[in-house]
PDB file of C-alpha atoms in Angstrom:
ATOM      1  CA  UNK A  12      -0.070  -0.008  -0.230  1.00 49.00           C
ATOM      2  CA  UNK A  13       2.181   3.448  -1.205  1.00 52.00           C
ATOM      3  CA  UNK A  14       0.139   5.692   1.142  1.00 54.00           C
ATOM      4  CA  UNK A  15       2.098   8.801   1.267  1.00 53.00           C
ATOM      5  CA  UNK A  16       1.699  10.236  -2.973  1.00 56.00           C
ATOM      6  CA  UNK A  17      -1.453  10.549  -1.586  1.00 63.00           C
ATOM      7  CA  UNK A  18      -3.768  13.999  -1.662  1.00 67.00           C
ATOM      8  CA  UNK A  19      -6.087  12.431   1.720  1.00 76.00           C
ATOM      9  CA  UNK A  20      -8.160  15.060   3.481  1.00 80.00           C
ATOM     10  CA  UNK A  21      -9.571  15.540   6.734  1.00 89.00           C
ATOM     11  CA  UNK A  22     -12.786  15.058   7.921  1.00 95.00           C
ATOM     12  CA  UNK A  23     -14.335  14.673  10.226  1.00 96.00           C
ATOM     13  CA  UNK A  24     -15.089  11.214  12.421  1.00 98.00           C
ATOM     14  CA  UNK A  25     -17.530   9.067  11.481  1.00 96.00           C
ATOM     15  CA  UNK A  26     -19.956   6.600  13.382  1.00 95.00           C
ATOM     16  CA  UNK A  27     -19.922   4.195  11.002  1.00 95.00           C
ATOM     17  CA  UNK A  28     -16.489   3.848  10.711  1.00 97.00           C
ATOM     18  CA  UNK A  29     -16.885   2.168  14.389  1.00 97.00           C
ATOM     19  CA  UNK A  30     -16.582  -1.684  14.271  1.00 97.00           C
ATOM     20  CA  UNK A  31     -13.327  -0.851  12.126  1.00 97.00           C
ATOM     21  CA  UNK A  32     -11.601   1.516  14.310  1.00 98.00           C
ATOM     22  CA  UNK A  33     -11.771  -0.512  17.366  1.00 97.00           C
ATOM     23  CA  UNK A  34     -11.297  -3.398  15.546  1.00 97.00           C
ATOM     24  CA  UNK A  35      -7.106  -2.245  15.853  1.00 97.00           C
ATOM     25  CA  UNK A  36      -7.475  -2.085  19.543  1.00 95.00           C
ATOM     26  CA  UNK A  37      -6.672  -6.249  20.377  1.00 93.00           C
ATOM     27  CA  UNK A  38      -5.036  -6.298  23.667  1.00 90.00           C
ATOM     28  CA  UNK A  39      -5.103  -4.510  26.509  1.00 88.00           C
ATOM     29  CA  UNK A  40      -1.760  -2.870  25.686  1.00 87.00           C
ATOM     30  CA  UNK A  41      -3.251  -1.750  22.287  1.00 90.00           C
ATOM     31  CA  UNK A  42      -5.710  -0.029  24.841  1.00 91.00           C
ATOM     32  CA  UNK A  43      -3.352   1.172  26.423  1.00 88.00           C
ATOM     33  CA  UNK A  44      -1.311   2.250  23.895  1.00 87.00           C
ATOM     34  CA  UNK A  45      -3.665   4.240  22.888  1.00 92.00           C
ATOM     35  CA  UNK A  46      -6.508   5.389  25.718  1.00 91.00           C
ATOM     36  CA  UNK A  47      -4.493   5.455  28.870  1.00 86.00           C
ATOM     37  CA  UNK A  48      -6.976   4.981  30.757  1.00 85.00           C
ATOM     38  CA  UNK A  49     -10.240   6.451  29.588  1.00 91.00           C
ATOM     39  CA  UNK A  50     -12.042   3.022  29.115  1.00 92.00           C
ATOM     40  CA  UNK A  51     -11.540   1.637  32.397  1.00 85.00           C
ATOM     41  CA  UNK A  52     -14.844   0.028  32.000  1.00 84.00           C
ATOM     42  CA  UNK A  53     -14.336  -1.203  28.849  1.00 88.00           C
ATOM     43  CA  UNK A  54     -13.811  -0.584  24.706  1.00 94.00           C
ATOM     44  CA  UNK A  55     -17.072  -1.088  22.697  1.00 95.00           C
ATOM     45  CA  UNK A  56     -19.425   0.348  20.680  1.00 97.00           C
ATOM     46  CA  UNK A  57     -21.464   1.842  22.249  1.00 96.00           C
ATOM     47  CA  UNK A  58     -19.402   2.715  24.690  1.00 96.00           C
ATOM     48  CA  UNK A  59     -17.358   4.477  22.194  1.00 97.00           C
ATOM     49  CA  UNK A  60     -20.324   6.528  20.928  1.00 97.00           C
ATOM     50  CA  UNK A  61     -20.551   7.976  24.212  1.00 96.00           C
ATOM     51  CA  UNK A  62     -17.084   9.204  24.223  1.00 97.00           C
ATOM     52  CA  UNK A  63     -17.363  10.855  21.196  1.00 97.00           C
ATOM     53  CA  UNK A  64     -21.216  12.521  22.826  1.00 97.00           C
ATOM     54  CA  UNK A  65     -18.759  14.764  24.550  1.00 96.00           C
ATOM     55  CA  UNK A  66     -18.886  18.488  23.690  1.00 97.00           C
ATOM     56  CA  UNK A  67     -15.186  19.599  23.585  1.00 96.00           C
ATOM     57  CA  UNK A  68     -14.396  16.998  21.260  1.00 97.00           C
ATOM     58  CA  UNK A  69     -13.344  17.110  17.772  1.00 97.00           C
ATOM     59  CA  UNK A  70     -13.344  13.453  16.663  1.00 98.00           C
ATOM     60  CA  UNK A  71     -11.021  13.152  12.664  1.00 98.00           C
ATOM     61  CA  UNK A  72     -10.095  10.350  10.892  1.00 98.00           C
ATOM     62  CA  UNK A  73      -7.984  10.295   7.669  1.00 96.00           C
ATOM     63  CA  UNK A  74      -9.711   7.414   4.891  1.00 93.00           C
ATOM     64  CA  UNK A  75      -8.676   6.455   1.532  1.00 88.00           C
ATOM     65  CA  UNK A  76      -9.651   6.848  -1.507  1.00 85.00           C
ATOM     66  CA  UNK A  77     -11.812   3.294  -1.120  1.00 85.00           C
ATOM     67  CA  UNK A  78     -12.860   4.982   1.878  1.00 87.00           C
ATOM     68  CA  UNK A  79     -11.217   2.940   3.640  1.00 90.00           C
ATOM     69  CA  UNK A  80     -10.365   4.105   7.515  1.00 95.00           C
ATOM     70  CA  UNK A  81      -6.181   4.771   7.363  1.00 96.00           C
ATOM     71  CA  UNK A  82      -5.847   7.433  10.742  1.00 97.00           C
ATOM     72  CA  UNK A  83      -8.487   8.409  13.710  1.00 98.00           C
ATOM     73  CA  UNK A  84      -7.569  11.776  15.743  1.00 98.00           C
ATOM     74  CA  UNK A  85      -9.215  13.388  19.103  1.00 98.00           C
ATOM     75  CA  UNK A  86      -8.521  17.440  19.047  1.00 97.00           C
ATOM     76  CA  UNK A  87     -10.228  18.415  22.611  1.00 97.00           C
ATOM     77  CA  UNK A  88     -10.246  21.946  23.174  1.00 96.00           C
ATOM     78  CA  UNK A  89      -8.695  22.775  26.641  1.00 95.00           C
ATOM     79  CA  UNK A  90      -9.929  26.724  26.165  1.00 93.00           C
ATOM     80  CA  UNK A  91      -9.750  29.641  23.708  1.00 89.00           C
ATOM     81  CA  UNK A  92      -5.838  29.315  23.652  1.00 92.00           C
ATOM     82  CA  UNK A  93      -5.320  25.318  23.976  1.00 95.00           C
ATOM     83  CA  UNK A  94      -5.964  22.282  22.744  1.00 96.00           C
ATOM     84  CA  UNK A  95      -5.100  17.952  22.733  1.00 97.00           C
ATOM     85  CA  UNK A  96      -4.413  15.590  20.285  1.00 98.00           C
ATOM     86  CA  UNK A  97      -6.023  12.615  22.348  1.00 97.00           C
ATOM     87  CA  UNK A  98      -6.515   8.927  21.458  1.00 97.00           C
ATOM     88  CA  UNK A  99      -4.170   9.109  17.642  1.00 97.00           C
ATOM     89  CA  UNK A 100      -4.214   5.856  15.685  1.00 97.00           C
ATOM     90  CA  UNK A 101      -3.321   4.308  12.352  1.00 96.00           C
ATOM     91  CA  UNK A 102      -4.555   1.475  10.696  1.00 96.00           C
ATOM     92  CA  UNK A 103      -2.264  -1.532  11.537  1.00 95.00           C
ATOM     93  CA  UNK A 104      -0.922  -2.496   8.202  1.00 94.00           C
ATOM     94  CA  UNK A 105      -0.603   1.363   7.230  1.00 93.00           C
ATOM     95  CA  UNK A 106       2.572   2.073  10.876  1.00 92.00           C
ATOM     96  CA  UNK A 107       5.672   2.248   9.865  1.00 91.00           C
ATOM     97  CA  UNK A 108       5.414   4.338   6.541  1.00 92.00           C
ATOM     98  CA  UNK A 109       5.279   8.046   7.510  1.00 93.00           C
ATOM     99  CA  UNK A 110       1.154   7.902   7.271  1.00 95.00           C
ATOM    100  CA  UNK A 111       1.035   9.234  11.479  1.00 95.00           C
ATOM    101  CA  UNK A 112       3.233  12.816  10.989  1.00 96.00           C
ATOM    102  CA  UNK A 113       1.160  13.127   7.748  1.00 95.00           C
ATOM    103  CA  UNK A 114      -2.213  12.627   9.717  1.00 96.00           C
ATOM    104  CA  UNK A 115      -0.649  14.668  13.055  1.00 97.00           C
ATOM    105  CA  UNK A 116       0.563  17.703  10.196  1.00 95.00           C
ATOM    106  CA  UNK A 117      -2.967  17.854   8.916  1.00 94.00           C
ATOM    107  CA  UNK A 118      -4.612  17.878  12.426  1.00 96.00           C
ATOM    108  CA  UNK A 119      -2.170  20.751  13.496  1.00 95.00           C
ATOM    109  CA  UNK A 120      -2.898  22.638   9.850  1.00 93.00           C
ATOM    110  CA  UNK A 121      -6.001  21.889  10.481  1.00 93.00           C
ATOM    111  CA  UNK A 122      -6.484  23.568  14.031  1.00 94.00           C
ATOM    112  CA  UNK A 123      -4.067  26.434  13.493  1.00 90.00           C
ATOM    113  CA  UNK A 124      -6.859  27.063  10.470  1.00 86.00           C
ATOM    114  CA  UNK A 125     -10.281  26.077  12.435  1.00 77.00           C
ATOM    115  CA  UNK A 126      -9.849  26.909  15.167  1.00 71.00           C
ATOM    116  CA  UNK A 127      -7.560  29.576  16.068  1.00 80.00           C
ATOM    117  CA  UNK A 128      -5.926  27.710  18.784  1.00 90.00           C
ATOM    118  CA  UNK A 129      -2.156  29.202  19.497  1.00 93.00           C
ATOM    119  CA  UNK A 130      -0.801  25.819  21.113  1.00 96.00           C
ATOM    120  CA  UNK A 131      -1.464  22.068  20.795  1.00 97.00           C
ATOM    121  CA  UNK A 132      -0.747  19.146  24.102  1.00 97.00           C
ATOM    122  CA  UNK A 133      -0.894  15.872  24.423  1.00 97.00           C
ATOM    123  CA  UNK A 134       0.910  13.225  26.283  1.00 95.00           C
ATOM    124  CA  UNK A 135       2.734   9.910  24.841  1.00 94.00           C
ATOM    125  CA  UNK A 136       4.631   7.089  26.754  1.00 91.00           C
ATOM    126  CA  UNK A 137       8.206   6.590  26.777  1.00 92.00           C
ATOM    127  CA  UNK A 138       8.280   3.274  25.804  1.00 90.00           C
ATOM    128  CA  UNK A 139       5.749   4.795  22.633  1.00 91.00           C
ATOM    129  CA  UNK A 140       8.852   4.807  19.878  1.00 93.00           C
ATOM    130  CA  UNK A 141       7.213   5.734  17.173  1.00 93.00           C
ATOM    131  CA  UNK A 142       5.018   8.797  18.948  1.00 94.00           C
ATOM    132  CA  UNK A 143       7.888   9.883  19.457  1.00 96.00           C
ATOM    133  CA  UNK A 144      10.137  10.259  17.018  1.00 95.00           C
ATOM    134  CA  UNK A 145       6.399  10.625  14.779  1.00 96.00           C
ATOM    135  CA  UNK A 146       5.310  14.799  17.354  1.00 97.00           C
ATOM    136  CA  UNK A 147       8.893  15.575  17.622  1.00 97.00           C
ATOM    137  CA  UNK A 148       9.876  15.548  13.685  1.00 97.00           C
ATOM    138  CA  UNK A 149       5.992  17.516  13.325  1.00 97.00           C
ATOM    139  CA  UNK A 150       8.506  20.279  16.556  1.00 97.00           C
ATOM    140  CA  UNK A 151       6.463  19.235  19.270  1.00 98.00           C
ATOM    141  CA  UNK A 152       9.135  19.505  22.815  1.00 98.00           C
ATOM    142  CA  UNK A 153       8.577  17.011  25.376  1.00 97.00           C
ATOM    143  CA  UNK A 154       7.780  19.987  28.430  1.00 97.00           C
ATOM    144  CA  UNK A 155       7.564  16.584  31.812  1.00 94.00           C
ATOM    145  CA  UNK A 156       8.350  14.165  32.045  1.00 94.00           C
ATOM    146  CA  UNK A 157       5.908  11.922  34.546  1.00 93.00           C
ATOM    147  CA  UNK A 158       7.398   9.558  36.238  1.00 94.00           C
ATOM    148  CA  UNK A 159       6.860   5.488  36.498  1.00 86.00           C
ATOM    149  CA  UNK A 160       2.607   7.317  36.109  1.00 78.00           C
ATOM    150  CA  UNK A 161       1.155   4.591  34.126  1.00 83.00           C
ATOM    151  CA  UNK A 162       1.415   0.912  34.480  1.00 76.00           C
ATOM    152  CA  UNK A 163       1.183  -1.282  30.909  1.00 79.00           C
ATOM    153  CA  UNK A 164       1.047  -4.691  31.259  1.00 80.00           C
ATOM    154  CA  UNK A 165       2.471  -4.845  34.358  1.00 83.00           C
ATOM    155  CA  UNK A 166       5.437  -2.083  34.169  1.00 84.00           C
ATOM    156  CA  UNK A 167       5.069   1.939  35.333  1.00 91.00           C
ATOM    157  CA  UNK A 168       5.865   3.531  32.408  1.00 90.00           C
ATOM    158  CA  UNK A 169       6.732   7.726  31.982  1.00 91.00           C
ATOM    159  CA  UNK A 170       3.843   9.667  30.591  1.00 92.00           C
ATOM    160  CA  UNK A 171       6.335  12.376  28.558  1.00 96.00           C
ATOM    161  CA  UNK A 172       4.130  15.155  27.819  1.00 97.00           C
ATOM    162  CA  UNK A 173       4.381  17.976  24.404  1.00 97.00           C
ATOM    163  CA  UNK A 174       3.475  21.096  22.880  1.00 97.00           C
ATOM    164  CA  UNK A 175       2.971  22.630  20.032  1.00 97.00           C
ATOM    165  CA  UNK A 176       3.679  26.112  19.275  1.00 96.00           C
ATOM    166  CA  UNK A 177       0.619  27.745  17.004  1.00 91.00           C
ATOM    167  CA  UNK A 178       2.860  30.517  14.888  1.00 73.00           C
ATOM    168  CA  UNK A 179       0.366  32.976  13.894  1.00 61.00           C
TER     169      UNK A 179
END
Protein backbone atom coordinates (compact mmCIF):
# COMPACT_ATOMS: atom_id res chain seq x y z
CA UNK A 1 0.00 0.00 0.00
CA UNK A 2 1.67 3.25 -1.16
CA UNK A 3 0.10 5.68 1.27
CA UNK A 4 2.28 8.75 1.12
CA UNK A 5 1.89 9.61 -2.56
CA UNK A 6 -1.78 10.46 -2.23
CA UNK A 7 -3.49 13.69 -1.29
CA UNK A 8 -5.59 12.64 1.69
CA UNK A 9 -7.83 15.03 3.54
CA UNK A 10 -9.20 15.16 7.04
CA UNK A 11 -12.87 14.50 7.52
CA UNK A 12 -15.19 14.49 10.51
CA UNK A 13 -15.14 11.00 12.00
CA UNK A 14 -18.23 9.02 11.03
CA UNK A 15 -19.93 6.65 13.45
CA UNK A 16 -20.06 3.95 10.77
CA UNK A 17 -16.25 3.75 11.06
CA UNK A 18 -16.36 2.75 14.75
CA UNK A 19 -16.19 -1.03 14.14
CA UNK A 20 -13.13 -0.61 11.91
CA UNK A 21 -11.38 1.67 14.40
CA UNK A 22 -12.09 -0.60 17.37
CA UNK A 23 -10.84 -3.63 15.40
CA UNK A 24 -7.37 -2.04 15.60
CA UNK A 25 -7.45 -2.37 19.41
CA UNK A 26 -6.80 -6.08 19.90
CA UNK A 27 -5.16 -6.31 23.34
CA UNK A 28 -5.24 -4.52 26.70
CA UNK A 29 -1.79 -3.21 25.77
CA UNK A 30 -3.14 -1.71 22.52
CA UNK A 31 -5.90 -0.03 24.52
CA UNK A 32 -3.42 1.33 27.06
CA UNK A 33 -1.16 2.81 24.39
CA UNK A 34 -4.08 4.31 22.49
CA UNK A 35 -6.43 5.51 25.20
CA UNK A 36 -4.53 5.53 28.47
CA UNK A 37 -7.08 5.31 31.25
CA UNK A 38 -9.99 6.71 29.24
CA UNK A 39 -11.99 3.49 28.90
CA UNK A 40 -11.58 1.92 32.35
CA UNK A 41 -15.03 0.31 32.06
CA UNK A 42 -14.06 -1.39 28.82
CA UNK A 43 -14.42 -0.47 25.19
CA UNK A 44 -17.18 -1.39 22.77
CA UNK A 45 -19.08 0.50 20.05
CA UNK A 46 -21.72 1.82 22.47
CA UNK A 47 -19.17 3.12 24.98
CA UNK A 48 -17.15 4.69 22.19
CA UNK A 49 -20.25 6.31 20.65
CA UNK A 50 -20.99 7.90 24.01
CA UNK A 51 -17.39 9.08 24.24
CA UNK A 52 -17.76 10.85 20.89
CA UNK A 53 -20.70 12.87 22.25
CA UNK A 54 -18.38 14.96 24.44
CA UNK A 55 -18.87 18.66 23.66
CA UNK A 56 -15.15 19.44 24.02
CA UNK A 57 -14.09 16.71 21.57
CA UNK A 58 -13.71 16.84 17.79
CA UNK A 59 -12.90 13.51 16.13
CA UNK A 60 -11.18 13.54 12.74
CA UNK A 61 -10.25 10.77 10.34
CA UNK A 62 -8.31 10.18 7.16
CA UNK A 63 -9.65 7.70 4.60
CA UNK A 64 -8.28 6.34 1.35
CA UNK A 65 -9.91 6.55 -2.07
CA UNK A 66 -12.01 3.46 -1.24
CA UNK A 67 -13.22 5.12 1.98
CA UNK A 68 -11.18 2.76 4.17
CA UNK A 69 -10.21 4.26 7.50
CA UNK A 70 -6.47 5.03 7.59
CA UNK A 71 -6.11 7.21 10.68
CA UNK A 72 -8.11 8.56 13.60
CA UNK A 73 -7.47 11.32 16.11
CA UNK A 74 -9.20 13.57 18.58
CA UNK A 75 -8.75 17.24 19.28
CA UNK A 76 -9.94 18.16 22.77
CA UNK A 77 -10.57 21.83 23.50
CA UNK A 78 -8.95 22.73 26.82
CA UNK A 79 -9.48 26.51 26.56
CA UNK A 80 -9.75 29.18 23.88
CA UNK A 81 -5.97 29.10 23.42
CA UNK A 82 -5.18 25.44 24.14
CA UNK A 83 -6.21 22.08 22.73
CA UNK A 84 -4.92 18.55 23.14
CA UNK A 85 -4.36 15.75 20.65
CA UNK A 86 -5.71 12.48 22.05
CA UNK A 87 -6.21 8.91 20.92
CA UNK A 88 -4.26 9.09 17.67
CA UNK A 89 -4.42 5.77 15.82
CA UNK A 90 -3.01 4.63 12.50
CA UNK A 91 -4.33 1.61 10.61
CA UNK A 92 -2.14 -1.33 11.72
CA UNK A 93 -1.02 -2.32 8.21
CA UNK A 94 0.02 1.31 7.53
CA UNK A 95 2.16 1.84 10.63
CA UNK A 96 5.77 2.68 9.92
CA UNK A 97 4.90 4.16 6.51
CA UNK A 98 5.02 7.82 7.55
CA UNK A 99 1.23 8.10 7.46
CA UNK A 100 1.11 9.00 11.17
CA UNK A 101 3.30 12.03 10.59
CA UNK A 102 1.23 13.04 7.57
CA UNK A 103 -2.01 12.62 9.54
CA UNK A 104 -0.77 14.54 12.60
CA UNK A 105 0.61 17.26 10.34
CA UNK A 106 -2.86 17.57 8.81
CA UNK A 107 -4.38 17.78 12.29
CA UNK A 108 -1.97 20.60 13.15
CA UNK A 109 -2.92 22.47 9.97
CA UNK A 110 -6.62 21.97 10.71
CA UNK A 111 -6.19 23.37 14.23
CA UNK A 112 -4.21 26.33 12.87
CA UNK A 113 -6.76 27.22 10.21
CA UNK A 114 -10.06 26.29 11.81
CA UNK A 115 -9.74 26.54 15.54
CA UNK A 116 -7.68 29.58 16.51
CA UNK A 117 -5.75 27.83 19.27
CA UNK A 118 -2.24 28.98 20.15
CA UNK A 119 -0.91 25.73 21.58
CA UNK A 120 -1.44 21.98 21.15
CA UNK A 121 -0.60 19.57 23.97
CA UNK A 122 -0.38 15.81 24.02
CA UNK A 123 0.73 12.95 26.24
CA UNK A 124 2.46 9.79 25.14
CA UNK A 125 4.28 6.96 26.84
CA UNK A 126 8.06 7.12 26.91
CA UNK A 127 8.11 3.57 25.52
CA UNK A 128 6.09 4.61 22.44
CA UNK A 129 9.17 5.42 20.36
CA UNK A 130 7.29 5.67 17.05
CA UNK A 131 4.90 8.27 18.46
CA UNK A 132 7.73 10.25 20.07
CA UNK A 133 9.64 10.32 16.78
CA UNK A 134 6.51 11.39 14.89
CA UNK A 135 5.65 14.21 17.27
CA UNK A 136 9.23 15.44 17.59
CA UNK A 137 9.56 15.42 13.80
CA UNK A 138 6.51 17.68 13.57
CA UNK A 139 7.94 20.20 16.03
CA UNK A 140 6.45 19.11 19.35
CA UNK A 141 8.73 19.70 22.34
CA UNK A 142 8.88 17.71 25.56
CA UNK A 143 7.80 19.91 28.46
CA UNK A 144 7.59 17.37 31.29
CA UNK A 145 7.96 13.73 32.24
CA UNK A 146 5.82 11.99 34.83
CA UNK A 147 7.90 9.11 36.15
CA UNK A 148 6.20 5.73 36.46
CA UNK A 149 2.77 7.31 36.01
CA UNK A 150 0.94 4.63 34.01
CA UNK A 151 0.79 0.90 34.55
CA UNK A 152 0.90 -0.97 31.24
CA UNK A 153 1.67 -4.65 30.79
CA UNK A 154 2.61 -4.84 34.46
CA UNK A 155 5.28 -2.14 34.11
CA UNK A 156 5.01 1.42 35.39
CA UNK A 157 5.77 3.68 32.45
CA UNK A 158 6.70 7.35 32.18
CA UNK A 159 4.28 9.75 30.53
CA UNK A 160 5.84 12.40 28.30
CA UNK A 161 3.92 15.67 28.00
CA UNK A 162 4.65 17.60 24.80
CA UNK A 163 3.50 20.84 23.26
CA UNK A 164 3.44 22.55 19.90
CA UNK A 165 3.31 26.34 19.79
CA UNK A 166 1.31 27.63 16.83
CA UNK A 167 3.08 30.50 15.12
CA UNK A 168 0.71 33.27 14.14
